[in-house]
């Protein structure tokens, strides 16, 4: 028996993160609250180290497989991982003072965040159903615990419980779907499955049966209608800093999961899953945008907005293969990838603003708390305005180009009617984003407490907000990066 | 062509950058600095448009001052600017009106001065971008981006019902433009991956495709013009907007819609334009006649002028869809003239509003006794609004009616009723506000216009009279481009 060590180079970042997450866990035991900044710095340094390792291997253009092809490192994985580090690190900076004020800045937060990040990285690099599933479970379990981090809050505990029950159900669905596909093709490895589907002719009924379960599980993780029920409750119930975490980086991982499962693994079944995605997309855009109008809690409003945005992103995934022809597939998938990235950057700024306005004993959760922000802090009102316009998809913010590329994918796939439906729902969506801007600019403040963010947070939030504008003026590089990443699959 | 300074880029970005500088100047403690920087920015923005006029070659219909650089290569979107005889005048008009608006808001705006001035400057730059863009996506970006400052202007400095008006304005316009976005994407795919507007001019399209695209464009532009029956946002927006906002809205922003018809609908979709011309003419005539009657019934001065704007814009769309040179040039002249006249009318109402804080006609009466200089100016603008010969209003209306006469007598007849209705509502308002005995103690205390207001109104009066007495330079500029456009529209794409 030949026991050779697998090539570890593509997985250096993951291995490093795993070690460091354990180190953080242990080191934190010896620290009291006054020296918690060491854990904080160590966590940020860990993410920087991961970025270093990922950057080190990002030169190779073709995919590298390791661990018996269970793990893949390609351009898409590297790009998404880099953005995940950025999102997680930014989220930590935004969350610090919020967590301190609530007594939640304990070691658990950091180690759970890091383990969740590891889960996301494994998902992003998975080339095997089992790897994917392990990554997903690692992420999910960390998230359940993080939602419940505020132990004494009944709302948070309830949210965590809901999240856990529904999440476990979805994982079950996904696993069941995977077993069906395994039954039909005899393999758990994405690339092999794809090859088998093309050459051999497995039982179509079993495949589609499995596919339905896989898509359902995926839809749950993305949070699209009709598998969206957990999103509003969890977003509202979790502490805002945790909501920020859930709403940002895991969306990148969920996108990667969709790409790995549907495109790497099941692309020969595109005709079947595209129809499902179209249905999910239209329902999500409809329900997300309509329900968001009725919300008075900004976290809940952003939760419905997420549902609508993920629906919009699915439009891109659903427009890749036209009549069995995948010439323009890379365009469509890179549009979806661009959309996910833009959504993550934008919602970082959005939830960052929620954290900015919250202070000890006060959660800036009601949209009325944003009244007259322009008079309290013109600069941060401007940043939040850019965020809202980006979510609404208005030029010159980057949100517009995200919408543009997905719509272009839909139109070039000949689905003009779908594009029309999408723009009509985004018109409805514009209403509730505009309402936030209305409150900030047109109304007088009810809350006059001074806004005094820490320096690191204000700098980072400013950079984040301005990035929405700058990427809107210069979207070419990021778009091209997504295209290259998808091409390399 | 010798190397030129990038005048078009400067016309767009000088106001935008000046606006950002003003915005950065901060709070109301530095209000004076904000005003001065804004004025310098606006004047600089106007100065860089002079070479556009001076070096303009009137003998060609080709695009001039062209700049073409790749912007988003991923979608083949270019930073492609250029002007022809149709668009150049609007850039001038826009830059001119911006200077006036900055001066008009000088003392009147007391809260958040920097943000106010910045909004107008940025809006001015963006609107220049709309007129100069030759890339459909660039056009769209500018077209949509103008909504943001206008939304803020109406919502922050507007009247009591400003929130309703601002949201209505925004959503109405967004509805139209989002469908236009889908139309652009369709054309992009049809043309094999190009967003160049000039490429679309020669793109063959089936009748069904043309009709659907026409409807998408129609929604975008009709809302902006605005045409009956999607005009209802305009009176609300005008009434609630601050004076400067109303002036820019009427003078420039409405022209974006009309401009869209000539830049997109007519040359790209000639067959659909011909097939649907009856429909367009009907809508235009309803605007001219019905909205003219509605204007007669208004008791709020701003609302009256708003309805009068819709009626005048009906003339513009009528001129486009009768497909002859008189109609088309008349419509363009009417657009420019309406830019001056409506800005002047709104600024005049602003002058009165600043003193009395009322727009109701019934609150006034006998203003001539206390404000004689103002009454004289308003007289001139009122005359121009009803199209009296020797004012700019006459030239455009007369040309459109002539064009319509060639097309069909009855259309011309109905259009000509505007001369009666227009005179009726404008002069009746003038009589009730200006003439008669002094109506109440507030009117008795009115002070006549100060030097700043005199300057604004005098500049506009010169423009109105100049264009009325000697319109040749204006028509000469647009002649070649209009003929080319008409030739293009006459050729079927089927």
mmCIF file of C-alpha atoms in Angstrom, chain B residues 152-492:
data_model
loop_
_atom_site.group_PDB
_atom_site.id
_atom_site.type_symbol
_atom_site.label_atom_id
_atom_site.label_comp_id
_atom_site.label_asym_id
_atom_site.label_seq_id
_atom_site.Cartn_x
_atom_site.Cartn_y
_atom_site.Cartn_z
ATOM 1 C CA UNK B 152 -32.505 65.157 -2.434
ATOM 2 C CA UNK B 153 -33.215 68.706 -3.613
ATOM 3 C CA UNK B 154 -36.966 68.220 -3.635
ATOM 4 C CA UNK B 155 -36.990 66.243 -0.417
ATOM 5 C CA UNK B 156 -34.747 68.451 1.692
ATOM 6 C CA UNK B 157 -35.517 71.993 0.593
ATOM 7 C CA UNK B 158 -39.023 71.477 -0.734
ATOM 8 C CA UNK B 159 -42.437 72.512 0.527
ATOM 9 C CA UNK B 160 -44.717 70.839 3.061
ATOM 10 C CA UNK B 161 -45.645 67.834 0.945
ATOM 11 C CA UNK B 162 -42.114 67.349 -0.308
ATOM 12 C CA UNK B 163 -41.606 63.737 0.683
ATOM 13 C CA UNK B 164 -44.567 62.539 -1.313
ATOM 14 C CA UNK B 165 -43.451 64.576 -4.307
ATOM 15 C CA UNK B 166 -39.847 63.420 -4.120
ATOM 16 C CA UNK B 167 -40.693 59.738 -3.880
ATOM 17 C CA UNK B 168 -43.274 60.000 -6.629
ATOM 18 C CA UNK B 169 -40.806 61.781 -8.859
ATOM 19 C CA UNK B 170 -38.158 59.159 -8.232
ATOM 20 C CA UNK B 171 -40.261 56.050 -8.675
ATOM 21 C CA UNK B 172 -42.102 57.328 -11.753
ATOM 22 C CA UNK B 173 -38.856 58.109 -13.502
ATOM 23 C CA UNK B 174 -37.194 54.929 -12.368
ATOM 24 C CA UNK B 175 -40.001 52.794 -13.767
ATOM 25 C CA UNK B 176 -39.477 54.207 -17.212
ATOM 26 C CA UNK B 177 -35.741 54.051 -17.187
ATOM 27 C CA UNK B 178 -35.490 50.475 -15.958
ATOM 28 C CA UNK B 179 -37.442 49.315 -18.978
ATOM 29 C CA UNK B 180 -35.134 51.380 -21.124
ATOM 30 C CA UNK B 181 -32.249 49.449 -19.564
ATOM 31 C CA UNK B 182 -33.746 46.180 -20.740
ATOM 32 C CA UNK B 183 -34.216 47.741 -24.168
ATOM 33 C CA UNK B 184 -30.549 48.690 -24.266
ATOM 34 C CA UNK B 185 -29.530 45.178 -23.302
ATOM 35 C CA UNK B 186 -31.702 43.797 -26.071
ATOM 36 C CA UNK B 187 -30.075 46.113 -28.583
ATOM 37 C CA UNK B 188 -26.659 45.187 -27.210
ATOM 38 C CA UNK B 189 -27.292 41.531 -27.902
ATOM 39 C CA UNK B 190 -28.862 42.220 -31.293
ATOM 40 C CA UNK B 191 -25.958 44.344 -32.430
ATOM 41 C CA UNK B 192 -23.446 41.673 -31.454
ATOM 42 C CA UNK B 193 -22.117 43.382 -28.365
ATOM 43 C CA UNK B 194 -22.114 47.119 -28.856
ATOM 44 C CA UNK B 195 -23.539 49.904 -26.760
ATOM 45 C CA UNK B 196 -22.685 52.588 -29.315
ATOM 46 C CA UNK B 197 -25.777 54.630 -30.095
ATOM 47 C CA UNK B 198 -24.491 55.349 -33.576
ATOM 48 C CA UNK B 199 -24.187 51.608 -34.281
ATOM 49 C CA UNK B 200 -27.831 51.176 -33.378
ATOM 50 C CA UNK B 201 -28.836 53.672 -36.060
ATOM 51 C CA UNK B 202 -28.059 51.161 -38.777
ATOM 52 C CA UNK B 203 -29.153 48.039 -36.965
ATOM 53 C CA UNK B 204 -31.910 46.162 -38.796
ATOM 54 C CA UNK B 205 -34.839 45.312 -36.530
ATOM 55 C CA UNK B 206 -38.145 43.585 -37.150
ATOM 56 C CA UNK B 207 -41.382 45.449 -36.739
ATOM 57 C CA UNK B 208 -42.292 43.531 -33.553
ATOM 58 C CA UNK B 209 -38.929 44.249 -31.996
ATOM 59 C CA UNK B 210 -39.173 47.891 -32.999
ATOM 60 C CA UNK B 211 -42.631 48.232 -31.519
ATOM 61 C CA UNK B 212 -41.632 46.681 -28.197
ATOM 62 C CA UNK B 213 -38.476 48.755 -28.003
ATOM 63 C CA UNK B 214 -40.471 51.825 -28.896
ATOM 64 C CA UNK B 215 -42.819 51.163 -26.001
ATOM 65 C CA UNK B 216 -39.911 50.694 -23.597
ATOM 66 C CA UNK B 217 -38.299 53.931 -24.739
ATOM 67 C CA UNK B 218 -41.663 55.653 -24.747
ATOM 68 C CA UNK B 219 -42.204 54.807 -21.087
ATOM 69 C CA UNK B 220 -38.780 56.109 -20.149
ATOM 70 C CA UNK B 221 -38.983 59.303 -22.114
ATOM 71 C CA UNK B 222 -42.705 59.996 -21.826
ATOM 72 C CA UNK B 223 -42.434 60.006 -18.051
ATOM 73 C CA UNK B 224 -39.552 62.418 -18.245
ATOM 74 C CA UNK B 225 -41.077 64.796 -20.836
ATOM 75 C CA UNK B 226 -43.765 64.331 -19.303
ATOM 76 C CA UNK B 227 -46.520 63.373 -21.725
ATOM 77 C CA UNK B 228 -50.139 62.942 -20.869
ATOM 78 C CA UNK B 229 -51.167 60.602 -19.079
ATOM 79 C CA UNK B 230 -47.924 59.993 -17.161
ATOM 80 C CA UNK B 231 -47.488 63.631 -16.293
ATOM 81 C CA UNK B 232 -48.973 63.608 -12.816
ATOM 82 C CA UNK B 233 -45.664 63.620 -10.996
ATOM 83 C CA UNK B 234 -44.641 66.933 -12.496
ATOM 84 C CA UNK B 235 -47.129 69.321 -10.844
ATOM 85 C CA UNK B 236 -46.404 67.698 -7.481
ATOM 86 C CA UNK B 237 -42.667 67.868 -7.942
ATOM 87 C CA UNK B 238 -42.759 71.466 -9.174
ATOM 88 C CA UNK B 239 -44.982 72.712 -6.426
ATOM 89 C CA UNK B 240 -42.916 71.155 -3.672
ATOM 90 C CA UNK B 241 -39.442 71.754 -5.100
ATOM 91 C CA UNK B 242 -37.504 74.859 -4.087
ATOM 92 C CA UNK B 243 -37.298 77.578 -6.737
ATOM 93 C CA UNK B 244 -33.980 76.436 -8.135
ATOM 94 C CA UNK B 245 -35.186 72.857 -8.288
ATOM 95 C CA UNK B 246 -38.280 73.846 -10.232
ATOM 96 C CA UNK B 247 -36.229 75.919 -12.629
ATOM 97 C CA UNK B 248 -33.766 73.128 -13.378
ATOM 98 C CA UNK B 249 -36.517 70.562 -13.551
ATOM 99 C CA UNK B 250 -38.489 72.546 -16.108
ATOM 100 C CA UNK B 251 -35.605 74.027 -18.027
ATOM 101 C CA UNK B 252 -33.351 70.995 -18.363
ATOM 102 C CA UNK B 253 -34.607 67.802 -16.865
ATOM 103 C CA UNK B 254 -37.757 67.654 -18.961
ATOM 104 C CA UNK B 255 -35.587 68.098 -22.013
ATOM 105 C CA UNK B 256 -33.795 64.853 -21.232
ATOM 106 C CA UNK B 257 -36.942 62.981 -22.175
ATOM 107 C CA UNK B 258 -37.544 64.898 -25.364
ATOM 108 C CA UNK B 259 -33.887 64.535 -26.232
ATOM 109 C CA UNK B 260 -34.217 60.788 -25.769
ATOM 110 C CA UNK B 261 -36.895 60.671 -28.456
ATOM 111 C CA UNK B 262 -34.598 62.273 -31.023
ATOM 112 C CA UNK B 263 -31.510 60.378 -30.007
ATOM 113 C CA UNK B 264 -33.074 56.926 -29.624
ATOM 114 C CA UNK B 265 -36.674 56.415 -30.662
ATOM 115 C CA UNK B 266 -36.664 58.193 -34.017
ATOM 116 C CA UNK B 267 -33.369 57.090 -35.589
ATOM 117 C CA UNK B 268 -33.188 53.601 -34.094
ATOM 118 C CA UNK B 269 -36.829 52.693 -34.591
ATOM 119 C CA UNK B 270 -37.983 54.566 -37.705
ATOM 120 C CA UNK B 271 -40.689 52.107 -38.709
ATOM 121 C CA UNK B 272 -42.239 51.927 -35.283
ATOM 122 C CA UNK B 273 -42.033 55.706 -35.057
ATOM 123 C CA UNK B 274 -43.980 56.056 -38.266
ATOM 124 C CA UNK B 275 -46.460 53.367 -37.352
ATOM 125 C CA UNK B 276 -47.131 54.871 -33.934
ATOM 126 C CA UNK B 277 -46.954 58.498 -34.969
ATOM 127 C CA UNK B 278 -50.748 58.822 -34.871
ATOM 128 C CA UNK B 279 -50.720 57.657 -31.275
ATOM 129 C CA UNK B 280 -47.913 60.033 -30.355
ATOM 130 C CA UNK B 281 -49.590 62.960 -32.067
ATOM 131 C CA UNK B 282 -52.820 62.207 -30.233
ATOM 132 C CA UNK B 283 -51.054 62.164 -26.877
ATOM 133 C CA UNK B 284 -49.269 65.382 -27.769
ATOM 134 C CA UNK B 285 -52.486 67.112 -28.745
ATOM 135 C CA UNK B 286 -54.189 65.993 -25.563
ATOM 136 C CA UNK B 287 -51.293 67.518 -23.651
ATOM 137 C CA UNK B 288 -51.551 70.741 -25.610
ATOM 138 C CA UNK B 289 -55.312 71.187 -25.383
ATOM 139 C CA UNK B 290 -56.456 69.374 -22.255
ATOM 140 C CA UNK B 291 -53.505 70.322 -20.057
ATOM 141 C CA UNK B 292 -53.842 73.875 -21.340
ATOM 142 C CA UNK B 293 -57.380 73.881 -19.992
ATOM 143 C CA UNK B 294 -56.231 72.348 -16.728
ATOM 144 C CA UNK B 295 -53.683 75.123 -16.349
ATOM 145 C CA UNK B 296 -56.498 77.647 -16.649
ATOM 146 C CA UNK B 297 -58.130 76.238 -13.538
ATOM 147 C CA UNK B 298 -55.102 76.439 -11.222
ATOM 148 C CA UNK B 299 -55.015 78.683 -8.203
ATOM 149 C CA UNK B 300 -51.356 77.954 -7.350
ATOM 150 C CA UNK B 301 -48.865 79.811 -9.528
ATOM 151 C CA UNK B 302 -46.259 77.075 -9.588
ATOM 152 C CA UNK B 303 -48.849 74.497 -10.479
ATOM 153 C CA UNK B 304 -50.085 76.704 -13.267
ATOM 154 C CA UNK B 305 -46.602 77.017 -14.720
ATOM 155 C CA UNK B 306 -46.063 73.295 -14.281
ATOM 156 C CA UNK B 307 -49.145 72.526 -16.330
ATOM 157 C CA UNK B 308 -48.103 75.124 -18.857
ATOM 158 C CA UNK B 309 -44.783 73.263 -19.138
ATOM 159 C CA UNK B 310 -46.550 70.010 -19.887
ATOM 160 C CA UNK B 311 -48.615 71.746 -22.529
ATOM 161 C CA UNK B 312 -45.520 73.267 -24.119
ATOM 162 C CA UNK B 313 -43.724 69.953 -24.066
ATOM 163 C CA UNK B 314 -46.729 68.532 -25.897
ATOM 164 C CA UNK B 315 -45.783 70.884 -28.664
ATOM 165 C CA UNK B 316 -42.294 69.485 -28.679
ATOM 166 C CA UNK B 317 -43.360 65.880 -29.047
ATOM 167 C CA UNK B 318 -45.877 66.936 -31.678
ATOM 168 C CA UNK B 319 -43.066 68.561 -33.637
ATOM 169 C CA UNK B 320 -41.009 65.346 -33.541
ATOM 170 C CA UNK B 321 -43.686 63.053 -34.834
ATOM 171 C CA UNK B 322 -44.836 65.006 -37.872
ATOM 172 C CA UNK B 323 -41.536 64.190 -39.557
ATOM 173 C CA UNK B 324 -40.659 67.386 -41.333
ATOM 174 C CA UNK B 325 -37.897 69.914 -40.911
ATOM 175 C CA UNK B 326 -40.183 72.694 -39.695
ATOM 176 C CA UNK B 327 -41.709 70.534 -37.037
ATOM 177 C CA UNK B 328 -38.422 69.098 -35.863
ATOM 178 C CA UNK B 329 -36.511 72.369 -35.757
ATOM 179 C CA UNK B 330 -39.497 74.119 -34.278
ATOM 180 C CA UNK B 331 -39.639 71.525 -31.551
ATOM 181 C CA UNK B 332 -35.954 71.971 -30.786
ATOM 182 C CA UNK B 333 -36.271 75.742 -30.731
ATOM 183 C CA UNK B 334 -39.273 75.347 -28.492
ATOM 184 C CA UNK B 335 -37.217 73.186 -26.127
ATOM 185 C CA UNK B 336 -34.495 75.807 -25.821
ATOM 186 C CA UNK B 337 -36.989 78.619 -25.529
ATOM 187 C CA UNK B 338 -38.998 76.778 -22.939
ATOM 188 C CA UNK B 339 -35.758 76.273 -21.043
ATOM 189 C CA UNK B 340 -35.342 80.029 -20.762
ATOM 190 C CA UNK B 341 -38.984 80.928 -20.274
ATOM 191 C CA UNK B 342 -39.915 78.278 -17.750
ATOM 192 C CA UNK B 343 -36.764 78.917 -15.743
ATOM 193 C CA UNK B 344 -37.650 82.609 -15.788
ATOM 194 C CA UNK B 345 -41.247 82.015 -14.757
ATOM 195 C CA UNK B 346 -40.267 79.785 -11.873
ATOM 196 C CA UNK B 347 -37.590 82.200 -10.739
ATOM 197 C CA UNK B 348 -40.184 84.997 -10.837
ATOM 198 C CA UNK B 349 -42.556 82.988 -8.703
ATOM 199 C CA UNK B 350 -39.596 82.326 -6.431
ATOM 200 C CA UNK B 351 -38.990 86.057 -6.119
ATOM 201 C CA UNK B 352 -42.561 86.543 -4.948
ATOM 202 C CA UNK B 353 -42.548 83.462 -2.769
ATOM 203 C CA UNK B 354 -39.419 84.570 -0.939
ATOM 204 C CA UNK B 355 -41.246 87.734 0.077
ATOM 205 C CA UNK B 356 -44.753 86.470 0.745
ATOM 206 C CA UNK B 357 -44.305 82.719 1.384
ATOM 207 C CA UNK B 358 -47.345 82.015 -0.698
ATOM 208 C CA UNK B 359 -47.852 80.711 -4.179
ATOM 209 C CA UNK B 360 -51.604 81.232 -4.202
ATOM 210 C CA UNK B 361 -52.762 83.648 -6.843
ATOM 211 C CA UNK B 362 -55.518 84.859 -4.520
ATOM 212 C CA UNK B 363 -52.964 86.117 -1.989
ATOM 213 C CA UNK B 364 -51.635 88.591 -4.488
ATOM 214 C CA UNK B 365 -52.993 91.562 -6.413
ATOM 215 C CA UNK B 366 -51.599 94.919 -7.372
ATOM 216 C CA UNK B 367 -47.994 93.844 -7.123
ATOM 217 C CA UNK B 368 -47.146 96.336 -9.885
ATOM 218 C CA UNK B 369 -47.674 99.148 -7.408
ATOM 219 C CA UNK B 370 -44.924 97.955 -5.117
ATOM 220 C CA UNK B 371 -42.673 96.043 -7.514
ATOM 221 C CA UNK B 372 -42.707 97.873 -10.875
ATOM 222 C CA UNK B 373 -39.388 96.533 -12.173
ATOM 223 C CA UNK B 374 -40.369 93.009 -11.337
ATOM 224 C CA UNK B 375 -43.747 93.476 -13.004
ATOM 225 C CA UNK B 376 -42.026 94.550 -16.202
ATOM 226 C CA UNK B 377 -39.845 91.464 -16.289
ATOM 227 C CA UNK B 378 -42.704 89.154 -15.517
ATOM 228 C CA UNK B 379 -44.677 90.792 -18.299
ATOM 229 C CA UNK B 380 -41.975 89.924 -20.797
ATOM 230 C CA UNK B 381 -41.737 86.318 -19.635
ATOM 231 C CA UNK B 382 -45.506 85.945 -19.577
ATOM 232 C CA UNK B 383 -45.642 87.138 -23.143
ATOM 233 C CA UNK B 384 -42.941 84.702 -24.104
ATOM 234 C CA UNK B 385 -44.856 81.943 -22.372
ATOM 235 C CA UNK B 386 -47.905 82.608 -24.517
ATOM 236 C CA UNK B 387 -45.814 82.838 -27.652
ATOM 237 C CA UNK B 388 -45.973 86.490 -28.572
ATOM 238 C CA UNK B 389 -43.938 87.398 -31.665
ATOM 239 C CA UNK B 390 -40.498 88.847 -30.955
ATOM 240 C CA UNK B 391 -40.064 86.518 -27.994
ATOM 241 C CA UNK B 392 -38.436 83.134 -28.187
ATOM 242 C CA UNK B 393 -41.716 81.391 -27.439
ATOM 243 C CA UNK B 394 -43.149 82.511 -30.743
ATOM 244 C CA UNK B 395 -40.458 81.050 -32.975
ATOM 245 C CA UNK B 396 -40.800 77.459 -31.862
ATOM 246 C CA UNK B 397 -44.571 77.398 -31.709
ATOM 247 C CA UNK B 398 -44.883 79.050 -35.089
ATOM 248 C CA UNK B 399 -42.507 76.586 -36.723
ATOM 249 C CA UNK B 400 -44.249 73.581 -35.215
ATOM 250 C CA UNK B 401 -47.643 74.862 -36.340
ATOM 251 C CA UNK B 402 -46.249 75.425 -39.826
ATOM 252 C CA UNK B 403 -44.872 71.916 -39.880
ATOM 253 C CA UNK B 404 -48.152 70.528 -38.648
ATOM 254 C CA UNK B 405 -50.009 72.488 -41.311
ATOM 255 C CA UNK B 406 -47.990 70.662 -43.963
ATOM 256 C CA UNK B 407 -48.836 67.391 -42.319
ATOM 257 C CA UNK B 408 -52.535 67.835 -41.616
ATOM 258 C CA UNK B 409 -54.690 70.925 -41.275
ATOM 259 C CA UNK B 410 -56.718 69.728 -38.314
ATOM 260 C CA UNK B 411 -53.705 68.803 -36.267
ATOM 261 C CA UNK B 412 -52.316 72.255 -36.889
ATOM 262 C CA UNK B 413 -55.662 73.735 -35.966
ATOM 263 C CA UNK B 414 -55.818 71.930 -32.652
ATOM 264 C CA UNK B 415 -52.205 72.730 -31.896
ATOM 265 C CA UNK B 416 -52.820 76.373 -32.610
ATOM 266 C CA UNK B 417 -55.434 76.555 -29.891
ATOM 267 C CA UNK B 418 -52.488 76.734 -27.530
ATOM 268 C CA UNK B 419 -51.983 80.298 -28.637
ATOM 269 C CA UNK B 420 -55.388 81.052 -27.143
ATOM 270 C CA UNK B 421 -55.243 78.874 -24.057
ATOM 271 C CA UNK B 422 -51.646 79.807 -23.360
ATOM 272 C CA UNK B 423 -52.457 83.465 -23.547
ATOM 273 C CA UNK B 424 -55.552 82.922 -21.450
ATOM 274 C CA UNK B 425 -53.963 81.195 -18.489
ATOM 275 C CA UNK B 426 -50.748 83.193 -18.488
ATOM 276 C CA UNK B 427 -52.233 86.617 -18.889
ATOM 277 C CA UNK B 428 -55.120 85.904 -16.564
ATOM 278 C CA UNK B 429 -52.651 84.895 -13.882
ATOM 279 C CA UNK B 430 -50.596 87.980 -14.645
ATOM 280 C CA UNK B 431 -53.638 90.206 -14.329
ATOM 281 C CA UNK B 432 -54.731 88.741 -11.025
ATOM 282 C CA UNK B 433 -51.270 88.853 -9.486
ATOM 283 C CA UNK B 434 -49.828 92.063 -10.821
ATOM 284 C CA UNK B 435 -52.650 94.436 -11.696
ATOM 285 C CA UNK B 436 -55.511 95.880 -9.716
ATOM 286 C CA UNK B 437 -55.439 97.620 -6.399
ATOM 287 C CA UNK B 438 -53.117 96.514 -3.640
ATOM 288 C CA UNK B 439 -54.843 93.408 -2.342
ATOM 289 C CA UNK B 440 -53.619 93.290 1.244
ATOM 290 C CA UNK B 441 -51.126 94.679 3.685
ATOM 291 C CA UNK B 442 -48.495 92.084 2.778
ATOM 292 C CA UNK B 443 -48.459 93.186 -0.826
ATOM 293 C CA UNK B 444 -48.172 96.780 0.314
ATOM 294 C CA UNK B 445 -44.974 95.948 2.153
ATOM 295 C CA UNK B 446 -43.292 94.256 -0.803
ATOM 296 C CA UNK B 447 -39.879 95.495 -1.865
ATOM 297 C CA UNK B 448 -38.875 95.529 -5.503
ATOM 298 C CA UNK B 449 -36.216 93.170 -6.793
ATOM 299 C CA UNK B 450 -32.655 93.643 -5.630
ATOM 300 C CA UNK B 451 -29.554 93.706 -7.792
ATOM 301 C CA UNK B 452 -29.054 89.960 -7.610
ATOM 302 C CA UNK B 453 -32.562 89.203 -8.767
ATOM 303 C CA UNK B 454 -32.329 91.919 -11.389
ATOM 304 C CA UNK B 455 -29.207 90.310 -12.804
ATOM 305 C CA UNK B 456 -30.811 86.887 -13.151
ATOM 306 C CA UNK B 457 -33.977 88.162 -14.735
ATOM 307 C CA UNK B 458 -32.102 90.535 -17.034
ATOM 308 C CA UNK B 459 -29.893 87.711 -18.327
ATOM 309 C CA UNK B 460 -32.938 85.608 -19.025
ATOM 310 C CA UNK B 461 -34.743 88.533 -20.637
ATOM 311 C CA UNK B 462 -31.826 89.060 -23.003
ATOM 312 C CA UNK B 463 -31.881 85.402 -23.922
ATOM 313 C CA UNK B 464 -35.618 85.383 -24.516
ATOM 314 C CA UNK B 465 -35.604 88.509 -26.625
ATOM 315 C CA UNK B 466 -32.431 87.639 -28.475
ATOM 316 C CA UNK B 467 -33.738 84.289 -29.486
ATOM 317 C CA UNK B 468 -37.084 85.791 -30.451
ATOM 318 C CA UNK B 469 -35.681 88.553 -32.608
ATOM 319 C CA UNK B 470 -32.850 86.657 -34.266
ATOM 320 C CA UNK B 471 -33.290 82.886 -34.058
ATOM 321 C CA UNK B 472 -31.064 82.192 -37.058
ATOM 322 C CA UNK B 473 -27.893 81.215 -35.147
ATOM 323 C CA UNK B 474 -29.872 78.603 -33.247
ATOM 324 C CA UNK B 475 -31.595 77.080 -36.249
ATOM 325 C CA UNK B 476 -28.383 77.207 -38.235
ATOM 326 C CA UNK B 477 -26.599 75.057 -35.697
ATOM 327 C CA UNK B 478 -29.264 72.382 -35.719
ATOM 328 C CA UNK B 479 -29.996 72.458 -39.452
ATOM 329 C CA UNK B 480 -27.530 69.869 -40.723
ATOM 330 C CA UNK B 481 -28.222 67.448 -37.892
ATOM 331 C CA UNK B 482 -31.992 67.726 -38.228
ATOM 332 C CA UNK B 483 -31.856 67.084 -41.968
ATOM 333 C CA UNK B 484 -29.668 64.063 -41.436
ATOM 334 C CA UNK B 485 -32.031 62.777 -38.768
ATOM 335 C CA UNK B 486 -35.060 63.213 -41.013
ATOM 336 C CA UNK B 487 -33.307 61.433 -43.849
ATOM 337 C CA UNK B 488 -32.524 58.620 -41.488
ATOM 338 C CA UNK B 489 -36.059 58.351 -40.151
ATOM 339 C CA UNK B 490 -37.425 58.183 -43.689
ATOM 340 C CA UNK B 491 -35.492 54.985 -44.460
ATOM 341 C CA UNK B 492 -37.172 51.787 -43.391
#
